Amino acid sequence: MPGRHCAVAVCKNNSIAVRLNNANITFHRFPKAKVSKTARAEWIRRCQRADKFNPDTSQICSIHFCETDYERDLQNELLNLPIKKRLKKDAIPTLYLGLEEKKSNSAIQRNERAALKQRKLEIEQILASNIEACDVVPCDVEFVECSVVNEVDDSNECWKEKYQQLLIDYKELERKYEELQKKHIEEKQDLLVLQKRLRSQNAYYKCKTLNFKTYQPNPFSKIFRQNQMDLILKKYEGIN
């Protein structure tokens, strides 16, 4: 099969079908043996292949992994950019692997709830750390020096400014990209017009060349009339 295809025995996903259907599916290479022999062996076992295959050139698609198997791309999430899906080093395929390890709908739902719970916990931890950073007044202390408060406020303002600047830079890059894309389309159209014109000129000069080759003027036509030339040729034939 051309292109990349999933190594799991019961899976039919391949890169061509994914591209045609515009599906949000990625393909992941097997772990290297020098990184983790255990993870590599588990990947091979869960493919449930009866035939021999080369894990070094094989891949498993993303539908066999849970959300918790991927690392968070916080930077792109904050900037509202496409998320880069990177597996954790200890990630193991667990979903849709076939009859021997087929999970019930309730088990799949439990995994989804666990993933949502884990994500909620991570968000709460991030918010809690931000609150702790901003909260400069402990419960058992009534007063705090103004300099500490000012430093926290300045830090928050600094991060806000950096974030706003990143948004501005992103919009500027997006605008430049659209301009370059428009220019590329215009140049491509101009190239098609030039190619069409060149083909037309080539056909014209080719026709001219053929006409020139087929036209061979008689050098005596400027000296003798046609009847004189016929008479000379007739006498010449009589001599032979």
Tab-separated table of C-alpha atoms in Angstrom:
chain	number	residue	atom	x	y	z
A	1	MET	CA	0.000	0.000	0.000
A	2	PRO	CA	1.472	3.405	-0.924
A	3	GLY	CA	2.119	5.961	1.796
A	4	ARG	CA	2.154	5.350	5.527
A	5	HIS	CA	-0.302	2.868	7.039
A	6	CYS	CA	-1.132	1.772	10.577
A	7	ALA	CA	0.662	-1.366	11.800
A	8	VAL	CA	-2.259	-2.554	13.976
A	9	ALA	CA	-3.706	-5.703	12.407
A	10	VAL	CA	-7.370	-4.617	12.501
A	11	CYS	CA	-6.731	-0.986	11.475
A	12	LYS	CA	-7.041	0.157	7.844
A	13	ASN	CA	-5.946	3.780	8.282
A	14	ASN	CA	-3.319	5.072	5.852
A	15	SER	CA	-1.929	8.510	5.072
A	16	ILE	CA	-3.627	8.780	1.658
A	17	ALA	CA	-7.130	8.078	3.021
A	18	VAL	CA	-6.508	10.443	5.938
A	19	ARG	CA	-5.464	13.224	3.543
A	20	LEU	CA	-8.459	12.661	1.229
A	21	ASN	CA	-10.946	12.625	4.123
A	22	ASN	CA	-9.203	15.534	5.876
A	23	ALA	CA	-9.194	13.470	9.076
A	24	ASN	CA	-7.380	14.626	12.210
A	25	ILE	CA	-5.218	11.491	12.437
A	26	THR	CA	-1.445	11.366	12.862
A	27	PHE	CA	1.038	8.493	12.614
A	28	HIS	CA	3.668	7.693	15.256
A	29	ARG	CA	6.889	5.703	14.882
A	30	PHE	CA	7.732	2.787	17.167
A	31	PRO	CA	9.966	3.608	20.167
A	32	LYS	CA	13.640	2.911	19.607
A	33	ALA	CA	15.024	-0.144	21.405
A	34	LYS	CA	17.827	1.913	22.937
A	35	VAL	CA	15.234	4.293	24.447
A	36	SER	CA	12.832	1.692	25.856
A	37	LYS	CA	12.897	-1.996	24.956
A	38	THR	CA	9.811	-2.591	27.112
A	39	ALA	CA	7.690	0.044	25.351
A	40	ARG	CA	8.852	-1.150	21.924
A	41	ALA	CA	7.987	-4.782	22.735
A	42	GLU	CA	4.561	-3.727	24.049
A	43	TRP	CA	3.832	-1.759	20.862
A	44	ILE	CA	4.724	-4.809	18.760
A	45	ARG	CA	2.576	-7.123	20.914
A	46	ARG	CA	-0.470	-4.865	20.772
A	47	CYS	CA	-0.376	-4.750	16.959
A	48	GLN	CA	-1.481	-8.419	17.065
A	49	ARG	CA	0.122	-9.150	13.717
A	50	ALA	CA	0.305	-12.775	12.562
A	51	ASP	CA	2.879	-11.868	9.904
A	52	LYS	CA	6.395	-10.570	10.417
A	53	PHE	CA	6.896	-6.822	9.995
A	54	ASN	CA	9.679	-4.316	10.554
A	55	PRO	CA	8.918	-1.979	13.498
A	56	ASP	CA	11.690	0.403	12.365
A	57	THR	CA	9.694	1.270	9.224
A	58	SER	CA	6.187	0.846	10.704
A	59	GLN	CA	3.888	3.323	12.438
A	60	ILE	CA	0.710	3.299	14.556
A	61	CYS	CA	-2.025	5.895	14.018
A	62	SER	CA	-3.313	8.215	16.745
A	63	ILE	CA	-6.771	6.598	17.155
A	64	HIS	CA	-5.129	3.884	19.275
A	65	PHE	CA	-3.895	6.372	21.920
A	66	CYS	CA	-5.703	8.249	24.714
A	67	GLU	CA	-5.534	12.007	25.169
A	68	THR	CA	-3.469	11.446	28.305
A	69	ASP	CA	-0.797	9.749	26.177
A	70	TYR	CA	0.113	13.119	24.602
A	71	GLU	CA	2.163	15.980	25.975
A	72	ARG	CA	0.373	19.306	26.439
A	73	ASP	CA	1.284	22.003	23.903
A	74	LEU	CA	0.542	24.940	26.202
A	75	GLN	CA	2.248	27.550	24.030
A	76	ASN	CA	0.139	26.827	20.946
A	77	GLU	CA	-2.996	26.480	23.080
A	78	LEU	CA	-2.483	29.979	24.517
A	79	LEU	CA	-1.741	31.438	21.076
A	80	ASN	CA	-4.662	29.575	19.481
A	81	LEU	CA	-2.320	27.834	17.018
A	82	PRO	CA	-2.553	24.253	15.672
A	83	ILE	CA	-1.665	21.798	18.428
A	84	LYS	CA	1.438	19.655	17.884
A	85	LYS	CA	0.673	16.080	18.944
A	86	ARG	CA	3.722	14.562	20.645
A	87	LEU	CA	3.479	11.231	22.439
A	88	LYS	CA	4.903	10.813	25.912
A	89	LYS	CA	7.930	8.525	26.116
A	90	ASP	CA	5.974	5.900	28.078
A	91	ALA	CA	2.827	6.024	25.888
A	92	ILE	CA	1.329	2.636	24.949
A	93	PRO	CA	-1.480	2.076	22.369
A	94	THR	CA	-4.622	0.861	24.183
A	95	LEU	CA	-7.651	1.710	21.998
A	96	TYR	CA	-9.292	-0.224	19.131
A	97	LEU	CA	-6.684	-3.004	19.022
A	98	GLY	CA	-8.957	-5.928	18.099
A	99	LEU	CA	-10.897	-8.737	19.739
A	100	GLU	CA	-8.307	-9.784	22.320
A	101	GLU	CA	-8.032	-6.320	23.865
A	102	LYS	CA	-11.264	-4.754	22.711
A	103	LYS	CA	-12.687	-2.388	25.274
A	104	SER	CA	-16.374	-1.908	25.973
A	105	ASN	CA	-18.052	1.442	25.477
A	106	SER	CA	-18.120	1.971	29.231
A	107	ALA	CA	-14.348	1.430	29.423
A	108	ILE	CA	-13.773	3.920	26.610
A	109	GLN	CA	-16.034	6.416	28.360
A	110	ARG	CA	-14.083	5.891	31.583
A	111	ASN	CA	-10.869	6.698	29.707
A	112	GLU	CA	-12.421	9.836	28.263
A	113	ARG	CA	-13.651	10.914	31.707
A	114	ALA	CA	-10.212	10.215	33.152
A	115	ALA	CA	-8.606	12.316	30.407
A	116	LEU	CA	-11.019	15.195	31.071
A	117	LYS	CA	-10.423	14.894	34.804
A	118	GLN	CA	-6.650	14.936	34.279
A	119	ARG	CA	-6.894	18.001	32.049
A	120	LYS	CA	-9.132	19.761	34.571
A	121	LEU	CA	-6.621	18.956	37.309
A	122	GLU	CA	-3.746	20.390	35.244
A	123	ILE	CA	-5.711	23.592	34.600
A	124	GLU	CA	-6.553	23.911	38.294
A	125	GLN	CA	-2.875	23.459	39.188
A	126	ILE	CA	-1.855	26.169	36.714
A	127	LEU	CA	-4.511	28.539	38.070
A	128	ALA	CA	-3.506	27.722	41.644
A	129	SER	CA	0.159	28.448	40.916
A	130	ASN	CA	-0.806	31.784	39.332
A	131	ILE	CA	-2.970	32.652	42.313
A	132	GLU	CA	-0.143	31.775	44.705
A	133	ALA	CA	2.223	33.954	42.688
A	134	CYS	CA	-0.186	36.882	42.792
A	135	ASP	CA	-1.342	36.399	46.396
A	136	VAL	CA	1.395	38.084	48.404
A	137	VAL	CA	-0.613	38.276	51.669
A	138	PRO	CA	-0.462	35.036	53.766
A	139	CYS	CA	-3.398	34.126	55.992
A	140	ASP	CA	-1.495	34.800	59.228
A	141	VAL	CA	0.083	38.079	58.111
A	142	GLU	CA	-1.902	41.298	58.020
A	143	PHE	CA	0.603	43.556	56.282
A	144	VAL	CA	3.012	43.245	53.396
A	145	GLU	CA	5.541	45.626	52.002
A	146	CYS	CA	4.370	47.621	48.986
A	147	SER	CA	7.523	46.760	47.065
A	148	VAL	CA	6.541	43.070	46.903
A	149	VAL	CA	3.073	43.916	45.598
A	150	ASN	CA	4.539	46.226	42.994
A	151	GLU	CA	6.938	43.523	41.801
A	152	VAL	CA	4.073	41.057	41.305
A	153	ASP	CA	1.984	43.658	39.477
A	154	ASP	CA	4.923	44.542	37.239
A	155	SER	CA	5.500	40.864	36.488
A	156	ASN	CA	1.854	40.353	35.515
A	157	GLU	CA	1.873	43.451	33.335
A	158	CYS	CA	5.082	42.255	31.675
A	159	TRP	CA	3.522	38.906	30.775
A	160	LYS	CA	0.403	40.627	29.468
A	161	GLU	CA	2.510	42.885	27.249
A	162	LYS	CA	4.483	39.913	25.925
A	163	TYR	CA	1.270	38.049	25.164
A	164	GLN	CA	-0.238	41.046	23.350
A	165	GLN	CA	2.974	41.482	21.357
A	166	LEU	CA	2.896	37.806	20.365
A	167	LEU	CA	-0.671	38.222	19.129
A	168	ILE	CA	0.329	41.274	17.090
A	169	ASP	CA	3.307	39.419	15.590
A	170	TYR	CA	1.113	36.448	14.755
A	171	LYS	CA	-1.481	38.598	12.967
A	172	GLU	CA	1.288	40.357	11.028
A	173	LEU	CA	2.776	37.028	9.943
A	174	GLU	CA	-0.673	35.823	8.947
A	175	ARG	CA	-1.197	38.954	6.828
A	176	LYS	CA	2.182	38.536	5.106
A	177	TYR	CA	1.427	34.895	4.432
A	178	GLU	CA	-1.882	35.795	2.745
A	179	GLU	CA	-0.111	38.402	0.611
A	180	LEU	CA	2.570	35.915	-0.451
A	181	GLN	CA	-0.061	33.328	-1.232
A	182	LYS	CA	-1.989	35.822	-3.377
A	183	LYS	CA	1.214	36.834	-5.174
A	184	HIS	CA	2.062	33.181	-5.769
A	185	ILE	CA	-1.343	32.563	-7.371
A	186	GLU	CA	-0.947	35.620	-9.637
A	187	GLU	CA	2.544	34.553	-10.726
A	188	LYS	CA	1.287	31.049	-11.405
A	189	GLN	CA	-1.483	32.447	-13.622
A	190	ASP	CA	1.045	34.627	-15.482
A	191	LEU	CA	3.252	31.585	-16.008
A	192	LEU	CA	0.342	29.641	-17.499
A	193	VAL	CA	-0.366	32.509	-19.906
A	194	LEU	CA	3.305	32.646	-20.965
A	195	GLN	CA	3.412	28.886	-21.461
A	196	LYS	CA	0.296	29.022	-23.624
A	197	ARG	CA	1.771	31.867	-25.676
A	198	LEU	CA	5.054	29.987	-26.080
A	199	ARG	CA	3.278	26.859	-27.307
A	200	SER	CA	1.343	28.951	-29.817
A	201	GLN	CA	4.527	30.597	-31.127
A	202	ASN	CA	6.306	27.246	-31.357
A	203	ALA	CA	3.446	25.842	-33.431
A	204	TYR	CA	3.499	28.910	-35.689
A	205	TYR	CA	7.252	28.747	-36.366
A	206	LYS	CA	7.100	25.000	-36.848
A	207	CYS	CA	4.451	25.474	-39.530
A	208	LYS	CA	6.569	28.182	-41.167
A	209	THR	CA	9.594	25.880	-41.187
A	210	LEU	CA	7.649	23.073	-42.837
A	211	ASN	CA	6.315	25.426	-45.516
A	212	PHE	CA	9.823	26.707	-46.202
A	213	LYS	CA	11.154	23.173	-46.621
A	214	THR	CA	8.376	22.136	-49.009
A	215	TYR	CA	8.713	25.288	-51.134
A	216	GLN	CA	11.618	24.896	-53.575
A	217	PRO	CA	11.514	27.631	-56.310
A	218	ASN	CA	12.844	26.851	-59.802
A	219	PRO	CA	15.987	28.972	-60.459
A	220	PHE	CA	15.086	29.336	-64.200
A	221	SER	CA	11.597	30.724	-63.559
A	222	LYS	CA	12.975	34.270	-63.550
A	223	ILE	CA	14.705	33.783	-66.974
A	224	PHE	CA	12.278	31.659	-69.024
A	225	ARG	CA	8.552	31.618	-69.297
A	226	GLN	CA	6.679	28.444	-68.470
A	227	ASN	CA	6.021	27.492	-72.129
A	228	GLN	CA	9.686	28.050	-72.944
A	229	MET	CA	10.727	25.839	-70.073
A	230	ASP	CA	8.291	23.134	-71.192
A	231	LEU	CA	9.711	23.283	-74.739
A	232	ILE	CA	13.307	23.025	-73.478
A	233	LEU	CA	12.449	20.090	-71.255
A	234	LYS	CA	10.643	18.341	-74.116
A	235	LYS	CA	13.662	18.731	-76.409
A	236	TYR	CA	15.919	17.512	-73.632
A	237	GLU	CA	13.798	14.409	-73.218
A	238	GLY	CA	13.912	13.831	-77.014
A	239	ILE	CA	17.706	13.903	-76.967
A	240	ASN	CA	17.783	11.215	-74.271
